[in-house]
Coordinates of C-alpha atoms in Angstrom, one line a residue:
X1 CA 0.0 0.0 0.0
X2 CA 3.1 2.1 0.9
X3 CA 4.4 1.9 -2.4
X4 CA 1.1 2.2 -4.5
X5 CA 0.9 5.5 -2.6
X6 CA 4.1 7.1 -3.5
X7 CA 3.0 6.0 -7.6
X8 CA 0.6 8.0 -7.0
X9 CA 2.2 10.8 -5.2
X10 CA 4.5 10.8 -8.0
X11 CA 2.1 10.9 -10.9
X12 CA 0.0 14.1 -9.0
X13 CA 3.7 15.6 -8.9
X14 CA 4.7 15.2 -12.4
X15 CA 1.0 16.6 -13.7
X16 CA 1.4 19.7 -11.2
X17 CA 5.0 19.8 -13.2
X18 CA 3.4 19.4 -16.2
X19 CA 0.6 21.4 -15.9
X20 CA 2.4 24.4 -14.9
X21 CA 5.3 24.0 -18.2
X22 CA 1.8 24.3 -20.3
X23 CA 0.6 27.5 -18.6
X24 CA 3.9 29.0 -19.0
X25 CA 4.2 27.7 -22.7
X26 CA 0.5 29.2 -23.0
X27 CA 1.8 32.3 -21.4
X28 CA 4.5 32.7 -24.0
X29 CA 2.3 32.1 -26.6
X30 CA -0.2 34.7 -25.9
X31 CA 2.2 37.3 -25.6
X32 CA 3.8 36.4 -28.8
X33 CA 0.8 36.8 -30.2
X34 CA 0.1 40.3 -28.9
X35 CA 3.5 41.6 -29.5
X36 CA 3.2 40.3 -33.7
X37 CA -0.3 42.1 -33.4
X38 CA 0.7 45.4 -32.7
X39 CA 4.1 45.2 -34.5
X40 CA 1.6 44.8 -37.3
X41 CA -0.6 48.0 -36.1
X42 CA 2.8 50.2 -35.7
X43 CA 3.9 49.2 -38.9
X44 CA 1.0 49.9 -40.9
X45 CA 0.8 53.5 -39.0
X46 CA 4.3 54.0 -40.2
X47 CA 3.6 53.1 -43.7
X48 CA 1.2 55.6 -43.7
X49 CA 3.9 58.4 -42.7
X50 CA 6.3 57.8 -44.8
X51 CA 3.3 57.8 -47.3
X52 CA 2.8 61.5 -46.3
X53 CA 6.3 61.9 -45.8
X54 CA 6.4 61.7 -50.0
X55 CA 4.0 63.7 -50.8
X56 CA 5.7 66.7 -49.4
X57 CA 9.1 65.4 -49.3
X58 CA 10.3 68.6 -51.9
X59 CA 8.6 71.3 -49.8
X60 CA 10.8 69.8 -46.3
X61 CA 14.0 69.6 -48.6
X62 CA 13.4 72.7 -49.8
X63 CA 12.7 74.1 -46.2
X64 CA 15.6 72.6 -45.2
X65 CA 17.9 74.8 -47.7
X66 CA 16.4 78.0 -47.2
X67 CA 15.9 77.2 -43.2
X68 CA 12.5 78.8 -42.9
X69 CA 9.0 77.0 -42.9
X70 CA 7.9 78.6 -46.1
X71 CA 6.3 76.8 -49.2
X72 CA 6.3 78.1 -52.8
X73 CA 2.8 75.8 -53.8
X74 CA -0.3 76.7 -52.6
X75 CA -1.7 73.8 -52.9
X76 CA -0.7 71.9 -50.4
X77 CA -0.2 73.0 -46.9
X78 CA 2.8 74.5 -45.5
X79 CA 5.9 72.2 -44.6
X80 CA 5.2 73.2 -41.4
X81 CA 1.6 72.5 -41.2
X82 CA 2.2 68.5 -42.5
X83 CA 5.3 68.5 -40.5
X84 CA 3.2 69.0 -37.1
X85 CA 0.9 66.3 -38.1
X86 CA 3.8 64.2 -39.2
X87 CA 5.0 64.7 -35.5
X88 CA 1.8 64.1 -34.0
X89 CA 1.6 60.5 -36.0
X90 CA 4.9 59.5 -34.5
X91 CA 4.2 60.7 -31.4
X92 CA 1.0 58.6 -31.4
X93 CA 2.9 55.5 -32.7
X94 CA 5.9 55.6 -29.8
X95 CA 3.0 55.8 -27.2
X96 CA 1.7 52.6 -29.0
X97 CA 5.2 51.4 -28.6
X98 CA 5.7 52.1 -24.8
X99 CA 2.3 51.2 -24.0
X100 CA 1.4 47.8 -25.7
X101 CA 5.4 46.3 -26.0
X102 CA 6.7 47.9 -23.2
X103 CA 4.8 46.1 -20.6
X104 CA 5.3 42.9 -22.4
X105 CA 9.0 43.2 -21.6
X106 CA 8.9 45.3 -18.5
X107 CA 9.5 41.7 -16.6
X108 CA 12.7 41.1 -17.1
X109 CA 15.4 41.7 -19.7
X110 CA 15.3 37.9 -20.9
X111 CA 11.7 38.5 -22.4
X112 CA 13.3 41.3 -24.6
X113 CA 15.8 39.0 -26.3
X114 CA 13.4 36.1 -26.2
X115 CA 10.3 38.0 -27.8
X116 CA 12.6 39.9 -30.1
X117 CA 11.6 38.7 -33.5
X118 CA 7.4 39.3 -32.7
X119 CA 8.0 43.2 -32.2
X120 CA 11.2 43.7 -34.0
X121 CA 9.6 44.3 -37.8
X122 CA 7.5 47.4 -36.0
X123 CA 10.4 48.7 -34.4
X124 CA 11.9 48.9 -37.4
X125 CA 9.1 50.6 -39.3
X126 CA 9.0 52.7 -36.6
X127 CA 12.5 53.8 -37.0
X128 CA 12.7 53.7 -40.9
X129 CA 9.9 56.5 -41.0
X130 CA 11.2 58.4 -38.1
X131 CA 14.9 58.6 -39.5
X132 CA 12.8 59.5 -43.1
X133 CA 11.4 62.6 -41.0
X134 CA 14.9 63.7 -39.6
X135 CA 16.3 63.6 -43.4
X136 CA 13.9 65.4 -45.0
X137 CA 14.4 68.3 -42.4
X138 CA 18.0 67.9 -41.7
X139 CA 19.5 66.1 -44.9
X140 CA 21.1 63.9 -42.5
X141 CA 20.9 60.7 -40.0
X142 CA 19.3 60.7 -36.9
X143 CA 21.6 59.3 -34.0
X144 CA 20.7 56.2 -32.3
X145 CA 20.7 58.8 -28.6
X146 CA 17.9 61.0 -30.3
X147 CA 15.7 58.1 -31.4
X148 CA 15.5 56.7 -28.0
X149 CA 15.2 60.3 -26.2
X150 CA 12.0 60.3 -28.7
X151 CA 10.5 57.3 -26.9
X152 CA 12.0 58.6 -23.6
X153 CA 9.9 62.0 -23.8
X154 CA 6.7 60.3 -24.8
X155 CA 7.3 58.0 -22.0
X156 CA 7.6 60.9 -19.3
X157 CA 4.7 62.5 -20.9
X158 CA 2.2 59.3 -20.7
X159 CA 3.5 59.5 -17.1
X160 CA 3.0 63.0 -16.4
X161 CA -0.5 62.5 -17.7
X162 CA -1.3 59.5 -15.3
X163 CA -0.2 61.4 -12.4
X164 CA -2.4 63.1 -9.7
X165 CA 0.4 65.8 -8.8
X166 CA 2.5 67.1 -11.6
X167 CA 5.3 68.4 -9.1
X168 CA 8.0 66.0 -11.3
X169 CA 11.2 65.6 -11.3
X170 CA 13.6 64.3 -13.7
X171 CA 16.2 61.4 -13.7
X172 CA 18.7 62.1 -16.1
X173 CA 20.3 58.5 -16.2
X174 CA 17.1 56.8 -17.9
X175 CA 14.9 59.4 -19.1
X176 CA 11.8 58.2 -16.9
X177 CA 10.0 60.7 -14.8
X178 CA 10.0 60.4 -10.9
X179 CA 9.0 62.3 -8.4
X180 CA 11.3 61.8 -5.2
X181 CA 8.8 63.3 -2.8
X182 CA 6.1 60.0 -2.8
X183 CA 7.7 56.8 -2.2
X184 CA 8.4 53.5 -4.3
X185 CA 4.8 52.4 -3.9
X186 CA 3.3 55.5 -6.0
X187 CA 6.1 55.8 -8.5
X188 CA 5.3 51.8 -9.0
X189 CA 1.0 52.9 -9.2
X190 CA 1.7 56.0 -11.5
X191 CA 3.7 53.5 -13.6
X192 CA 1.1 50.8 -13.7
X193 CA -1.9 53.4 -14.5
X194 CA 0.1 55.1 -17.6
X195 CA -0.3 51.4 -18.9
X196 CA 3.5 51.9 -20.3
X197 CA 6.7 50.7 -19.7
X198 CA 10.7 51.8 -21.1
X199 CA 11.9 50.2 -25.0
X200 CA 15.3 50.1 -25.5
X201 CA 15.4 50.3 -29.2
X202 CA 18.3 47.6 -29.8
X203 CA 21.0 48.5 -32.2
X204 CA 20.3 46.1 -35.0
X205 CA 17.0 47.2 -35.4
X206 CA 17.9 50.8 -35.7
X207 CA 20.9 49.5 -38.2
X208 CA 18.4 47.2 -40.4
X209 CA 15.9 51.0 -40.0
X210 CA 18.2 53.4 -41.6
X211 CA 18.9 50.5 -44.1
X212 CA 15.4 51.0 -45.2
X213 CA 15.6 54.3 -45.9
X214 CA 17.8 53.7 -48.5
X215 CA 14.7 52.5 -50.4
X216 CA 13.1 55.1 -49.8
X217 CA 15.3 58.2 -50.8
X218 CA 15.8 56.3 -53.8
X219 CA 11.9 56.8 -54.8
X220 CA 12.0 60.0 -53.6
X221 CA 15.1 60.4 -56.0
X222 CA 13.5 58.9 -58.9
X223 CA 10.4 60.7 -58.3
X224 CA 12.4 64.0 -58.1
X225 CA 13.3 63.7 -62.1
X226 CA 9.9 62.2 -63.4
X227 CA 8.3 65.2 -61.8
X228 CA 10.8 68.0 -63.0
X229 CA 10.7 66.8 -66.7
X230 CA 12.9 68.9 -68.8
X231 CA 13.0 72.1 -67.6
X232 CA 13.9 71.8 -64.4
X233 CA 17.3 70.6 -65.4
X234 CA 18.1 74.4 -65.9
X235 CA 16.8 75.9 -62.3
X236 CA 19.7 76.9 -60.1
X237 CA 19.7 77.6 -56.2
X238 CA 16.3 77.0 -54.3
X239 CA 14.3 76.7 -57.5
X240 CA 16.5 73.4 -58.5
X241 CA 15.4 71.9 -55.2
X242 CA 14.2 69.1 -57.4
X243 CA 17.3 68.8 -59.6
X244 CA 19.5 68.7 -56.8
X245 CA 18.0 66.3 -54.9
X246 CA 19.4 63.4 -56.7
X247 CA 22.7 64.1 -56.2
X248 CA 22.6 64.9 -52.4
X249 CA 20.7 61.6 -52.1
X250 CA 23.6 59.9 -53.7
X251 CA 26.1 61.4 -51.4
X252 CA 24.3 60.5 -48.3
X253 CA 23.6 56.9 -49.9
X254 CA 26.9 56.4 -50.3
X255 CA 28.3 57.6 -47.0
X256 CA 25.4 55.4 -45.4
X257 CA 26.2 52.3 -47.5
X258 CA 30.4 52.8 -46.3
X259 CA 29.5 52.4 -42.7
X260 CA 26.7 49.6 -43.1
X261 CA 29.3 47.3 -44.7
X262 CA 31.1 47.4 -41.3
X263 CA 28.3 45.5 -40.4
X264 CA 27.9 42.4 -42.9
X265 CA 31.2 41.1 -41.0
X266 CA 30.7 37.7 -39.4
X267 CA 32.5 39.5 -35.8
X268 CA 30.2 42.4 -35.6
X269 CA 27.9 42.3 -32.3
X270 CA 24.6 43.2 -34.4
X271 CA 25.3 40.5 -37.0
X272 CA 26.0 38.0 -34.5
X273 CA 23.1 39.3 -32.4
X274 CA 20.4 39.1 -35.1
X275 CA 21.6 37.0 -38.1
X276 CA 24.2 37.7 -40.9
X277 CA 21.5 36.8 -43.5
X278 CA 19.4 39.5 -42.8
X279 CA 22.1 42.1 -42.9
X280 CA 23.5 40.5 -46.2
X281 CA 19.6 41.2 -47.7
X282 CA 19.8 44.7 -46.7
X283 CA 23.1 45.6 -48.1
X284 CA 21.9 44.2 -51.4
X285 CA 18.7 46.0 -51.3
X286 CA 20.7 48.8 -50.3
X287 CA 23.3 48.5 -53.2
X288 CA 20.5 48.5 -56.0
X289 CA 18.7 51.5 -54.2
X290 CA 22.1 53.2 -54.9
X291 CA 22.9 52.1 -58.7
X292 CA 18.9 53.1 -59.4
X293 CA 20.2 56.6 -57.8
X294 CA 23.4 56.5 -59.9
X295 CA 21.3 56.5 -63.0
X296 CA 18.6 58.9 -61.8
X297 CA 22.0 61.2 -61.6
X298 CA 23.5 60.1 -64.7
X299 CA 20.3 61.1 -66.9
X300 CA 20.2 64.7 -65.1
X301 CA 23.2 65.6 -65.8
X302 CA 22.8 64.3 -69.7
X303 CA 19.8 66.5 -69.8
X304 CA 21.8 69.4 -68.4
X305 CA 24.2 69.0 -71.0
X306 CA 22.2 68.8 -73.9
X307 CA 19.7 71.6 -72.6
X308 CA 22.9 73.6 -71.5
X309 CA 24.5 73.5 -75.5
X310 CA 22.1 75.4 -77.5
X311 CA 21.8 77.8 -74.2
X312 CA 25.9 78.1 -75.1
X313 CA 25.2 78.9 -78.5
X314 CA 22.9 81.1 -78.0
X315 CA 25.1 83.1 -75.9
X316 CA 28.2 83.0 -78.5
X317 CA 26.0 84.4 -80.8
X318 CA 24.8 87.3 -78.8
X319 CA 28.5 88.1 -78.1
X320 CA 29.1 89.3 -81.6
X321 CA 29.8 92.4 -82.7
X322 CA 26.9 93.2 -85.2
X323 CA 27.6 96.9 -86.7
X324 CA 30.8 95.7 -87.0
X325 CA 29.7 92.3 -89.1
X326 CA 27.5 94.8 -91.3
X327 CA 30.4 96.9 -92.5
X328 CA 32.4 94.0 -93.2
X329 CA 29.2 93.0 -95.6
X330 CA 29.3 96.5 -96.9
X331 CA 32.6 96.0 -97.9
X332 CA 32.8 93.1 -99.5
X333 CA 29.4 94.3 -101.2
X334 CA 31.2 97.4 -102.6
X335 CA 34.3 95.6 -103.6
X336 CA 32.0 93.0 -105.9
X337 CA 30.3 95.6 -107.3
X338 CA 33.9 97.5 -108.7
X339 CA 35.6 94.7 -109.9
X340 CA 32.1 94.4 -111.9
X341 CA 32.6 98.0 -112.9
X342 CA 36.2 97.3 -114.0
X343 CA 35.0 94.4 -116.0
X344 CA 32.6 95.9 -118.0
X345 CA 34.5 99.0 -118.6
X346 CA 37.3 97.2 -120.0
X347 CA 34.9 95.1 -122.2
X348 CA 33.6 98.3 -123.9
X349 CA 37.2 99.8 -124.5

């Protein structure tokens, strides 16, 4: 009986075992699930940014030359006007960050690592649009610091809101708010009712994110030359925005594409950390959104030539000296006309 007892004690043992693997499997599960589901929410927001982003991507560049908010079209709204809403969308997706995939990792820093690859393709979108936006106004690439101080101040401002008393302090070593006259047990309540929680954007994403831009300076390229048509080939200073737009893509592209090859080595940390394959893809992609730009540039500065000859010859022309071409045509005129003279007066003698 003793030993028909301790089966059985053994068997309830293994099923509590068992059972509580499966809730922790189930557990997993779930949350994968919600992280893929609003990676797939944050990316389609950040489609539609970038979407905007190109239909006033000449008015920013533009902006961005002459340093002022002002826009030549008046049709569309001012850079500044779509920038602000522009601002407002990617303010709305980093709170949809913070407050649906933070507190999935908030845990611990295992579940970050673990859960990587269900929220990774959103952070990514996230980033490609948000580095788009810095271009566009700064013809340059955003720093890894800035991007995460952009999640940092949305954080402290969800937190600010779900506060009672908005006597804050700040912490300068993580960017999160706190206010060091309540205690631990209302900083960890004022936590829990923002409903958010700190992302650390992790450096592959942001490297495989500026990758994608790539992509997307090359339409922006391309689009630049199908829109300017002939004439624009001509404009010079702020009215070539369009014709120089190539070209500074190109440089940038090129600078970008230098440091991302550091990065396709087997030894670098990101590689290592997320898969060499996926780099390799994105240095191809990369490479033909470059050679697409390389012939964008090539046909501009064939149409600049041959627009730019006849403008040449046109000028040579004005340079000459016309009195001076009709008295030599005078001349000539009254030389013919005494050798004819000459001629016939020699005939009748």
């Amino acid at each position: 009986g003793e030993r028909k007892e301790a089966v059985v004690f053994g068997l309830e043992s293994n099923r509590v075992v068992f059972d509580s693997v499966r809730e922790e499997l189930e557990k997993g599960t779930k949350r994968r699930e919600r992280l893929v589901q609003a990676s797939r929410d944050i990316t389609m927001a950040s489609k539609h940014v970038i979407f905007e982003l190109h239909r006033i991507s000449f008015d920013l560049l533009r902006a961005s030359r002459r340093r002022d908010q002002t826009c030549s079209s008046s049709s569309l709204p001012s850079p500044a006007q779509i920038a602000s809403c522009v601002d407002e969308r990617l303010s709305q997706i980093a709170d949809t960050i913070l407050q649906r995939i933070g507190p999935e990792l908030a845990s611990n820093h295992t579940d970050a690592v673990q859960f990587h690859r269900s929220y990774s393709p959103g952070i990514q979108e996230f980033l490609e649009a948000l580095l788009l936006r810095f271009f566009l106004q700064n013809t340059s690439l955003m720093p890894l610091q800035k991007a995460q101080k952009f999640l940092d101040d949305r954080l402290n401002q969800l937190l600010l809101t779900a506060r009672k008393q908005p006597n804050v302090d700040s912490d300068d070593n993580d960017g999160i708010v706190f206010d060091h006259s309540d205690d631990h047990a209302a900083q960890v309540d004022t936590i829990a009712r923002s409903n958010a929680a700190r992302v650390t954007i992790n450096i592959a994403d942001f490297i495989l994110g500026a990758a994608d831009v790539s992509g997307e300076l090359m339409r922006i390229a391309v689009a630049s030359v199908t829109q300017l048509g002939a004439d624009a080939a001509s404009d010079d200073g702020d009215d070539g925005c369009k014709s120089n737009t190539p070209q500074e893509i190109l440089s940038f592209l090129r600078e970008l594409r230098l440091h991302f090859g550091s990065y396709t080595r087997p030894n670098s940390v990101p590689t290592a950390s997320f898969g060499r394959s996926e780099f390799s893809s994105k240095a191809e992609e990369m490479q033909r959104s470059i050679e697409k730009v390389e012939r964008v540039c090539y046909a501009l500065s064939i149409q600049k030539s041959e627009l730019l000859l006849p403008l040449q010859q046109h000028s040579a022309l004005s340079t000459i000296d016309h009195a001076a071409v009709k008295d030599q045509l005078k001349r000539l005129v009254d030389d013919q006309l005494h050798q004819q003279q000459s001629a016939s007066h020699q005939v009748e003698m």
